[in-house]
Tab-separated table of C-alpha atoms and ligand atoms in Angstrom:
chain	number	residue	atom	x	y	z
C	2	UNK	CA	-9.029	235.939	-7.152
C	3	UNK	CA	-10.193	232.426	-6.253
C	4	UNK	CA	-8.846	229.216	-7.772
C	5	UNK	CA	-8.704	225.541	-6.905
C	6	UNK	CA	-5.043	224.610	-6.442
C	7	UNK	CA	-3.465	221.196	-6.559
C	8	UNK	CA	-0.826	221.612	-3.846
C	9	UNK	CA	0.833	218.219	-4.378
C	10	UNK	CA	0.159	215.430	-6.858
C	11	UNK	CA	-1.133	212.040	-5.729
C	12	UNK	CA	-4.603	212.646	-4.288
C	13	UNK	CA	-7.735	214.700	-4.887
C	14	UNK	CA	-7.506	215.615	-1.192
C	15	UNK	CA	-4.623	217.897	-2.187
C	16	UNK	CA	-6.996	220.242	-4.032
C	17	UNK	CA	-7.363	223.428	-1.980
C	18	UNK	CA	-9.417	226.569	-2.616
C	19	UNK	CA	-7.180	229.667	-2.596
C	20	UNK	CA	-8.831	233.098	-2.307
C	21	UNK	CA	-5.839	235.406	-2.426
C	22	UNK	CA	-4.246	234.807	-5.804
C	23	UNK	CA	-2.955	237.596	-8.061
C	24	UNK	CA	-5.037	238.550	-11.105
C	25	UNK	CA	-3.622	237.282	-14.437
C	26	UNK	CA	-2.784	239.875	-17.128
C	27	UNK	CA	-3.122	239.223	-20.853
C	28	UNK	CA	0.293	238.596	-22.445
C	29	UNK	CA	0.782	239.243	-26.168
C	30	UNK	CA	-1.466	236.886	-28.144
C	31	UNK	CA	-3.623	236.100	-25.112
C	32	UNK	CA	-6.984	237.048	-23.692
C	33	UNK	CA	-7.947	236.989	-20.019
C	34	UNK	CA	-11.329	235.365	-19.488
C	35	UNK	CA	-13.726	235.802	-16.567
C	36	UNK	CA	-14.496	232.116	-16.155
C	37	UNK	CA	-18.179	231.153	-15.862
C	38	UNK	CA	-17.791	227.380	-16.002
C	39	UNK	CA	-15.109	224.721	-16.407
C	40	UNK	CA	-15.733	221.281	-17.926
C	41	UNK	CA	-14.052	218.310	-16.241
C	42	UNK	CA	-12.266	215.701	-18.360
C	43	UNK	CA	-10.407	212.508	-17.504
C	44	UNK	CA	-7.017	214.207	-18.008
C	45	UNK	CA	-7.873	216.284	-14.890
C	46	UNK	CA	-7.893	213.051	-12.862
C	47	UNK	CA	-4.524	212.081	-14.325
C	48	UNK	CA	-3.013	215.560	-13.820
C	49	UNK	CA	-3.863	215.566	-10.116
C	50	UNK	CA	-2.309	212.126	-9.769
C	51	UNK	CA	0.814	213.207	-11.675
C	52	UNK	CA	0.084	210.579	-14.332
C	53	UNK	CA	-0.706	212.679	-17.415
C	54	UNK	CA	1.527	213.122	-20.480
C	55	UNK	CA	2.869	216.338	-18.963
C	56	UNK	CA	3.316	217.025	-15.234
C	57	UNK	CA	3.077	220.650	-14.131
C	58	UNK	CA	4.833	221.501	-10.883
C	59	UNK	CA	2.375	222.163	-8.012
C	60	UNK	CA	0.696	224.362	-7.199
C	61	UNK	CA	-1.448	224.390	-10.333
C	62	UNK	CA	-5.154	224.440	-11.134
C	63	UNK	CA	-6.574	221.525	-13.115
C	64	UNK	CA	-9.303	222.222	-15.694
C	65	UNK	CA	-8.760	222.135	-19.458
C	66	UNK	CA	-11.873	223.771	-20.935
C	67	UNK	CA	-13.772	226.853	-19.900
C	68	UNK	CA	-16.543	229.195	-20.910
C	69	UNK	CA	-16.715	232.832	-19.881
C	70	UNK	CA	-16.432	236.444	-20.941
C	71	UNK	CA	-13.355	238.172	-22.359
C	72	UNK	CA	-12.051	240.618	-19.722
C	73	UNK	CA	-8.788	241.794	-21.302
C	74	UNK	CA	-7.306	241.488	-24.783
C	75	UNK	CA	-3.521	241.209	-25.193
C	76	UNK	CA	-1.348	242.847	-27.836
C	77	UNK	CA	-1.655	241.418	-31.337
C	78	UNK	CA	-5.007	239.689	-30.772
C	79	UNK	CA	-7.632	240.181	-33.463
C	80	UNK	CA	-11.185	238.883	-33.684
C	81	UNK	CA	-11.892	238.823	-29.925
C	82	UNK	CA	-13.213	241.781	-27.934
C	83	UNK	CA	-13.810	242.643	-24.283
C	84	UNK	CA	-17.231	241.392	-23.186
C	85	UNK	CA	-17.441	238.650	-25.823
C	86	UNK	CA	-18.669	235.201	-24.714
C	87	UNK	CA	-16.054	232.553	-25.472
C	88	UNK	CA	-15.112	228.984	-24.723
C	89	UNK	CA	-11.444	228.094	-24.579
C	90	UNK	CA	-9.125	225.141	-24.321
C	91	UNK	CA	-5.889	224.992	-22.300
C	92	UNK	CA	-3.653	222.220	-20.900
C	93	UNK	CA	-4.679	223.112	-17.314
C	94	UNK	CA	-5.567	226.153	-15.214
C	95	UNK	CA	-9.316	226.399	-15.861
C	96	UNK	CA	-10.548	225.949	-12.285
C	97	UNK	CA	-9.949	229.626	-11.510
C	98	UNK	CA	-12.067	232.774	-11.609
C	99	UNK	CA	-9.824	234.346	-14.228
C	100	UNK	CA	-7.419	232.736	-16.661
C	101	UNK	CA	-5.162	233.916	-19.475
C	102	UNK	CA	-5.480	231.768	-22.615
C	103	UNK	CA	-4.010	231.855	-26.100
C	104	UNK	CA	-6.408	233.740	-28.384
C	105	UNK	CA	-5.902	230.898	-30.891
C	106	UNK	CA	-7.494	228.495	-28.380
C	107	UNK	CA	-10.596	230.647	-27.725
C	108	UNK	CA	-13.774	230.437	-29.785
C	109	UNK	CA	-16.920	232.609	-29.715
C	110	UNK	CA	-20.011	231.000	-28.165
C	111	UNK	CA	-23.132	231.499	-30.313
C	112	UNK	CA	-26.100	233.341	-28.780
C	113	UNK	CA	-28.448	230.918	-27.081
C	114	UNK	CA	-25.793	228.402	-26.006
C	115	UNK	CA	-25.610	228.158	-22.221
C	116	UNK	CA	-22.216	228.733	-20.517
C	117	UNK	CA	-22.332	225.379	-18.686
C	118	UNK	CA	-23.135	223.501	-21.879
C	119	UNK	CA	-20.409	225.388	-23.798
C	120	UNK	CA	-17.811	224.570	-21.125
C	121	UNK	CA	-18.808	220.911	-21.321
C	122	UNK	CA	-18.763	220.574	-25.107
C	123	UNK	CA	-15.433	221.836	-26.370
C	124	UNK	CA	-13.017	218.977	-25.658
C	125	UNK	CA	-15.406	216.028	-25.813
C	126	UNK	CA	-17.229	216.999	-29.025
C	127	UNK	CA	-14.121	218.584	-30.590
C	128	UNK	CA	-12.151	215.371	-30.012
C	129	UNK	CA	-14.935	213.158	-31.245
C	130	UNK	CA	-15.738	215.142	-34.388
C	131	UNK	CA	-12.040	215.104	-35.292
C	132	UNK	CA	-11.863	211.359	-34.518
C	133	UNK	CA	-14.937	210.196	-36.410
C	134	UNK	CA	-14.827	212.599	-39.355
C	135	UNK	CA	-11.134	213.369	-39.964
C	136	UNK	CA	-9.417	210.278	-38.622
C	137	UNK	CA	-11.908	207.436	-39.249
C	138	UNK	CA	-13.848	208.869	-42.202
C	139	UNK	CA	-17.039	207.336	-40.732
C	140	UNK	CA	-19.877	207.484	-43.278
C	141	UNK	CA	-23.626	206.873	-43.205
C	142	UNK	CA	-24.555	203.216	-43.094
C	143	UNK	CA	-21.364	202.120	-41.323
C	144	UNK	CA	-21.379	200.561	-37.854
C	145	UNK	CA	-19.645	202.282	-34.940
C	146	UNK	CA	-18.721	200.583	-31.641
C	147	UNK	CA	-18.202	203.052	-28.767
C	148	UNK	CA	-16.333	201.895	-25.635
C	149	UNK	CA	-16.830	203.780	-22.347
C	150	UNK	CA	-19.957	205.010	-24.070
C	151	UNK	CA	-21.591	206.739	-21.077
C	152	UNK	CA	-18.534	208.918	-20.313
C	153	UNK	CA	-17.694	212.353	-21.686
C	154	UNK	CA	-16.149	211.506	-25.057
C	155	UNK	CA	-18.236	208.308	-25.314
C	156	UNK	CA	-21.494	210.249	-25.219
C	157	UNK	CA	-20.180	212.615	-27.885
C	158	UNK	CA	-19.302	209.580	-30.023
C	159	UNK	CA	-22.842	208.181	-29.744
C	160	UNK	CA	-24.381	211.526	-30.694
C	161	UNK	CA	-21.996	212.446	-33.520
C	162	UNK	CA	-22.078	208.859	-34.808
C	163	UNK	CA	-25.875	209.074	-35.098
C	164	UNK	CA	-25.645	212.534	-36.732
C	165	UNK	CA	-23.332	211.035	-39.356
C	166	UNK	CA	-25.867	208.280	-40.062
C	167	UNK	CA	-24.010	205.360	-38.466
C	168	UNK	CA	-25.493	202.414	-36.586
C	169	UNK	CA	-24.111	202.868	-33.066
C	170	UNK	CA	-23.350	200.069	-30.584
C	171	UNK	CA	-22.592	201.403	-27.091
C	172	UNK	CA	-20.437	199.409	-24.649
C	173	UNK	CA	-20.288	200.305	-20.958
C	174	UNK	CA	-20.035	198.736	-17.502
C	175	UNK	CA	-23.580	198.724	-16.085
C	176	UNK	CA	-27.226	198.388	-16.996
C	177	UNK	CA	-27.851	201.957	-15.827
C	178	UNK	CA	-25.169	203.352	-18.084
C	179	UNK	CA	-26.419	201.328	-21.042
C	180	UNK	CA	-29.987	202.492	-20.466
C	181	UNK	CA	-28.664	206.057	-20.532
C	182	UNK	CA	-26.772	205.339	-23.794
C	183	UNK	CA	-29.991	204.101	-25.394
C	184	UNK	CA	-31.827	207.246	-24.277
C	185	UNK	CA	-29.300	209.467	-26.024
C	186	UNK	CA	-29.404	207.503	-29.276
C	187	UNK	CA	-27.435	204.232	-29.196
C	188	UNK	CA	-29.046	201.545	-31.362
C	189	UNK	CA	-27.695	198.578	-29.412
C	190	UNK	CA	-25.752	198.070	-26.195
C	191	UNK	CA	-23.200	195.681	-24.706
C	192	UNK	CA	-22.252	195.350	-21.037
C	193	UNK	CA	-18.555	194.653	-21.541
C	194	UNK	CA	-18.102	193.637	-17.913
C	195	UNK	CA	-20.583	190.750	-18.312
C	196	UNK	CA	-20.634	189.889	-22.017
C	197	UNK	CA	-17.725	188.900	-24.262
C	198	UNK	CA	-17.212	192.001	-26.400
C	199	UNK	CA	-16.092	190.324	-29.624
C	200	UNK	CA	-18.710	187.543	-29.495
C	201	UNK	CA	-21.543	189.985	-28.813
C	202	UNK	CA	-20.446	192.392	-31.565
C	203	UNK	CA	-20.310	189.523	-34.048
C	204	UNK	CA	-23.794	188.372	-32.932
C	205	UNK	CA	-25.148	191.873	-33.497
C	206	UNK	CA	-23.393	192.621	-36.777
C	207	UNK	CA	-22.327	189.407	-38.486
C	208	UNK	CA	-19.261	190.808	-40.255
C	209	UNK	CA	-18.117	193.071	-37.410
C	210	UNK	CA	-17.997	196.843	-36.941
C	211	UNK	CA	-16.445	199.383	-39.302
C	212	UNK	CA	-15.160	201.789	-36.660
C	213	UNK	CA	-14.251	201.395	-32.975
C	214	UNK	CA	-14.065	204.500	-30.752
C	215	UNK	CA	-11.781	203.530	-27.853
C	216	UNK	CA	-11.193	205.924	-24.938
C	217	UNK	CA	-10.784	202.999	-22.489
C	218	UNK	CA	-7.839	200.802	-23.576
C	219	UNK	CA	-6.836	197.871	-21.350
C	220	UNK	CA	-7.999	194.460	-22.514
C	221	UNK	CA	-10.942	195.902	-24.477
C	222	UNK	CA	-8.785	197.232	-27.307
C	223	UNK	CA	-7.717	193.835	-28.608
C	224	UNK	CA	-11.238	192.431	-28.239
C	225	UNK	CA	-12.595	195.411	-30.184
C	226	UNK	CA	-9.961	195.062	-32.922
C	227	UNK	CA	-10.939	191.391	-33.227
C	228	UNK	CA	-14.561	192.550	-33.623
C	229	UNK	CA	-13.857	194.779	-36.653
C	230	UNK	CA	-14.966	194.031	-40.188
C	231	UNK	CA	-12.705	194.193	-43.278
C	232	UNK	CA	-11.196	197.697	-43.547
C	233	UNK	CA	-12.026	198.434	-39.896
C	234	UNK	CA	-10.609	201.484	-38.124
C	235	UNK	CA	-9.839	201.446	-34.385
C	236	UNK	CA	-9.586	204.973	-32.998
C	237	UNK	CA	-7.035	205.207	-30.174
C	238	UNK	CA	-8.572	207.974	-28.043
C	239	UNK	CA	-7.499	207.251	-24.473
C	240	UNK	CA	-6.669	204.800	-21.701
C	241	UNK	CA	-9.194	205.397	-18.924
C	242	UNK	CA	-8.758	201.770	-17.766
C	243	UNK	CA	-5.140	202.578	-16.955
C	244	UNK	CA	-3.249	200.112	-19.147
C	245	UNK	CA	-1.897	201.029	-22.568
C	246	UNK	CA	-2.689	197.913	-24.604
C	247	UNK	CA	-0.285	196.003	-26.824
C	248	UNK	CA	-2.163	194.363	-29.695
C	249	UNK	CA	-1.148	191.653	-32.190
C	250	UNK	CA	-0.621	193.672	-35.371
C	251	UNK	CA	-1.229	190.600	-37.551
C	252	UNK	CA	-4.931	191.338	-36.900
C	253	UNK	CA	-4.509	194.620	-38.809
C	254	UNK	CA	-2.899	192.720	-41.693
C	255	UNK	CA	-5.571	190.035	-41.823
C	256	UNK	CA	-8.478	192.486	-41.733
C	257	UNK	CA	-6.982	195.355	-43.737
C	258	UNK	CA	-7.634	197.203	-40.487
C	259	UNK	CA	-6.024	200.359	-39.103
C	260	UNK	CA	-5.154	201.605	-35.629
C	261	UNK	CA	-5.688	205.356	-35.868
C	262	UNK	CA	-4.359	207.803	-33.271
C	263	UNK	CA	-6.424	210.781	-32.108
C	264	UNK	CA	-4.949	213.764	-30.228
C	265	UNK	CA	-7.321	216.696	-30.364
C	266	UNK	CA	-5.099	219.106	-28.412
C	267	UNK	CA	-2.277	218.762	-30.939
C	268	UNK	CA	-4.734	218.851	-33.844
C	269	UNK	CA	-6.270	222.087	-32.525
C	270	UNK	CA	-2.786	223.641	-32.297
C	271	UNK	CA	-1.313	222.323	-35.545
C	272	UNK	CA	-4.450	222.617	-37.702
C	273	UNK	CA	-5.955	225.560	-35.960
C	274	UNK	CA	-8.249	226.839	-38.738
C	275	UNK	CA	-9.711	223.399	-39.358
C	276	UNK	CA	-10.326	222.878	-35.637
C	277	UNK	CA	-11.974	226.313	-35.482
C	278	UNK	CA	-14.348	225.409	-38.363
C	279	UNK	CA	-15.222	222.087	-36.754
C	280	UNK	CA	-15.923	223.680	-33.395
C	281	UNK	CA	-18.141	226.306	-35.026
C	282	UNK	CA	-20.119	223.476	-36.656
C	283	UNK	CA	-20.448	221.659	-33.328
C	284	UNK	CA	-21.622	224.772	-31.447
C	285	UNK	CA	-24.094	225.537	-34.227
C	286	UNK	CA	-25.596	222.068	-33.805
C	287	UNK	CA	-25.719	222.601	-30.029
C	288	UNK	CA	-27.458	225.936	-30.606
C	289	UNK	CA	-30.110	224.468	-32.934
C	290	UNK	CA	-30.670	221.429	-30.680
C	291	UNK	CA	-29.330	218.730	-33.030
C	292	UNK	CA	-26.700	217.986	-30.381
C	293	UNK	CA	-27.884	218.093	-26.757
C	294	UNK	CA	-24.876	217.530	-24.456
C	295	UNK	CA	-26.109	215.707	-21.328
C	296	UNK	CA	-24.843	217.365	-18.140
C	297	UNK	CA	-24.474	214.722	-15.422
C	298	UNK	CA	-23.889	217.230	-12.592
C	299	UNK	CA	-22.628	220.711	-11.798
C	300	UNK	CA	-20.511	221.660	-8.766
C	301	UNK	CA	-19.404	224.993	-7.285
C	302	UNK	CA	-15.677	225.838	-7.453
C	303	UNK	CA	-15.113	224.939	-3.796
C	304	UNK	CA	-16.315	221.394	-4.565
C	305	UNK	CA	-14.170	220.969	-7.668
C	306	UNK	CA	-12.433	217.957	-6.099
C	307	UNK	CA	-15.813	216.175	-5.843
C	308	UNK	CA	-16.461	216.934	-9.507
C	309	UNK	CA	-13.167	215.296	-10.524
C	310	UNK	CA	-13.826	212.395	-8.111
C	311	UNK	CA	-17.006	211.509	-10.050
C	312	UNK	CA	-14.813	210.661	-13.059
C	313	UNK	CA	-12.253	208.845	-10.932
C	314	UNK	CA	-15.069	206.756	-9.398
C	315	UNK	CA	-16.456	205.927	-12.876
C	316	UNK	CA	-19.865	207.383	-11.998
C	317	UNK	CA	-20.392	209.895	-14.790
C	318	UNK	CA	-23.112	209.733	-17.424
C	319	UNK	CA	-22.249	212.560	-19.792
C	320	UNK	CA	-20.418	215.549	-18.462
C	321	UNK	CA	-19.487	217.070	-15.109
C	322	UNK	CA	-19.086	220.855	-15.095
C	323	UNK	CA	-17.869	223.214	-12.355
C	324	UNK	CA	-19.721	226.543	-12.092
C	325	UNK	CA	-16.820	228.838	-11.302
C	326	UNK	CA	-19.018	231.936	-10.919
C	327	UNK	CA	-22.082	231.187	-8.756
Y	404	NAP	N1	-7.203	211.768	-27.557
Y	404	NAP	C1	-7.742	212.897	-27.214
Y	404	NAP	O1	-7.577	213.940	-27.860
Y	404	NAP	C2	-8.605	212.899	-25.988
Y	404	NAP	C3	-9.450	213.978	-25.683
Y	404	NAP	C4	-10.263	213.887	-24.543
Y	404	NAP	C5	-10.212	212.751	-23.725
Y	404	NAP	N2	-9.335	211.757	-24.057
Y	404	NAP	C6	-9.231	210.531	-23.243
Y	404	NAP	O2	-10.448	209.834	-23.313
Y	404	NAP	C7	-10.623	209.081	-22.118
Y	404	NAP	C8	-12.007	209.362	-21.550
Y	404	NAP	O3	-12.093	210.724	-21.150
Y	404	NAP	P1	-13.471	211.318	-20.599
Y	404	NAP	O4	-13.174	212.723	-20.223
Y	404	NAP	O5	-14.578	210.986	-21.518
Y	404	NAP	O6	-13.612	210.461	-19.243
Y	404	NAP	P2	-14.918	209.876	-18.503
Y	404	NAP	O7	-16.078	210.759	-18.717
Y	404	NAP	O8	-14.485	209.597	-17.125
Y	404	NAP	O9	-15.181	208.508	-19.274
Y	404	NAP	C9	-14.264	207.440	-19.220
Y	404	NAP	C10	-15.015	206.132	-19.321
Y	404	NAP	O10	-14.022	205.092	-19.292
Y	404	NAP	C11	-14.557	203.955	-18.652
Y	404	NAP	N3	-13.566	203.350	-17.742
Y	404	NAP	C12	-13.094	202.093	-17.845
Y	404	NAP	N4	-12.210	201.853	-16.874
Y	404	NAP	C13	-12.131	202.950	-16.111
Y	404	NAP	C14	-11.397	203.294	-14.941
Y	404	NAP	N5	-10.543	202.415	-14.376
Y	404	NAP	N6	-11.563	204.512	-14.409
Y	404	NAP	C15	-12.383	205.407	-14.988
Y	404	NAP	N7	-13.116	205.149	-16.124
Y	404	NAP	C16	-12.991	203.919	-16.670
Y	404	NAP	C17	-15.793	204.399	-17.889
Y	404	NAP	O11	-16.899	203.718	-18.488
Y	404	NAP	P3	-17.422	202.304	-17.936
Y	404	NAP	O12	-17.573	202.414	-16.438
Y	404	NAP	O13	-18.699	202.162	-18.649
Y	404	NAP	O14	-16.375	201.309	-18.337
Y	404	NAP	C18	-15.934	205.891	-18.148
Y	404	NAP	O15	-17.264	206.249	-18.477
Y	404	NAP	C19	-9.476	209.462	-21.186
Y	404	NAP	O16	-8.461	208.495	-21.274
Y	404	NAP	C20	-8.986	210.783	-21.760
Y	404	NAP	O17	-7.635	211.033	-21.471
Y	404	NAP	C21	-8.551	211.811	-25.145
């Protein structure tokens, strides 16, 4: 079987296509999936550089979300059958032709949803639904500021924010990206590399925003917290800028504001049934066209390193997906 292997951490140049790997077998509680496509997320960049929260020993395959067809069902698994179309989440290992995954982390794909789209929707929309609905309690009429708005989770935040009836302000680093954000539904935009984030938010909103969706971190987090209204919620989603910010917590006191952590992987494990219901709702909206996940580019498995490089180089608008089966 073929898989893209990270042979040593530190560089995307260490990703090598292997053609001679043993086939995985389904352990108890697992299914083996014939992988059709694998969505790329920022944690794949960090994994290859040995900078993620966990550091698997090389060789390993990056790739944390897949779509495909169930090939083998392990002992004790119910509700999944051979031949069924599924998408699945895993810490890593998805850039391979076959992968064994926990049956609890695999969800049926509705008829009519494309494999590439399914592979590119699970983590970004799952994370964002959990963030905006469960963690922030965003409601219609509120204002949502999305940082890194043209990236994977940022795009999901624009689209789910609009679905929930919020006014959405998208912040990103170029005119091109902001134009893209407008096309997919953002009401207003801010170039946070040229404009002062807090000043511009206050100009647009007066009182400030109700919810901030922050997958970027760095210096933007404090500026965004300063731009919240009374009872604001700042969702701590990620640190794509590299630095984990330290913020003056007196701002939370003064504004009755909250810093709210979001960790979809743990949520999906600890509150499995709830995550399953949310994902079913997301895929249903993808199926009926109320959510249209924008696919920035697709790559074949042998060019998986280039797919991950697009995120590292900050080029992505939407989602990059690797087609594992041609
Ligand atoms: N908490 C969770 O459960 C969860 C789940 C999924 C992802 N995440 C996190 O969310 C973040 C975004 O993930 P993603 O998959 O959406 O990534 P992505 O598609 O690459 O988007 C990240 C965005 O961050 C911005 N950015 C700012 N500084 C950057 C830098 N130095 N390098 C790269 N990007 C930079 C970029 O927008 P501009 O160029 O416009 O600034 C980019 O569009 C990551 O930190 C990831 O770990 C968290």
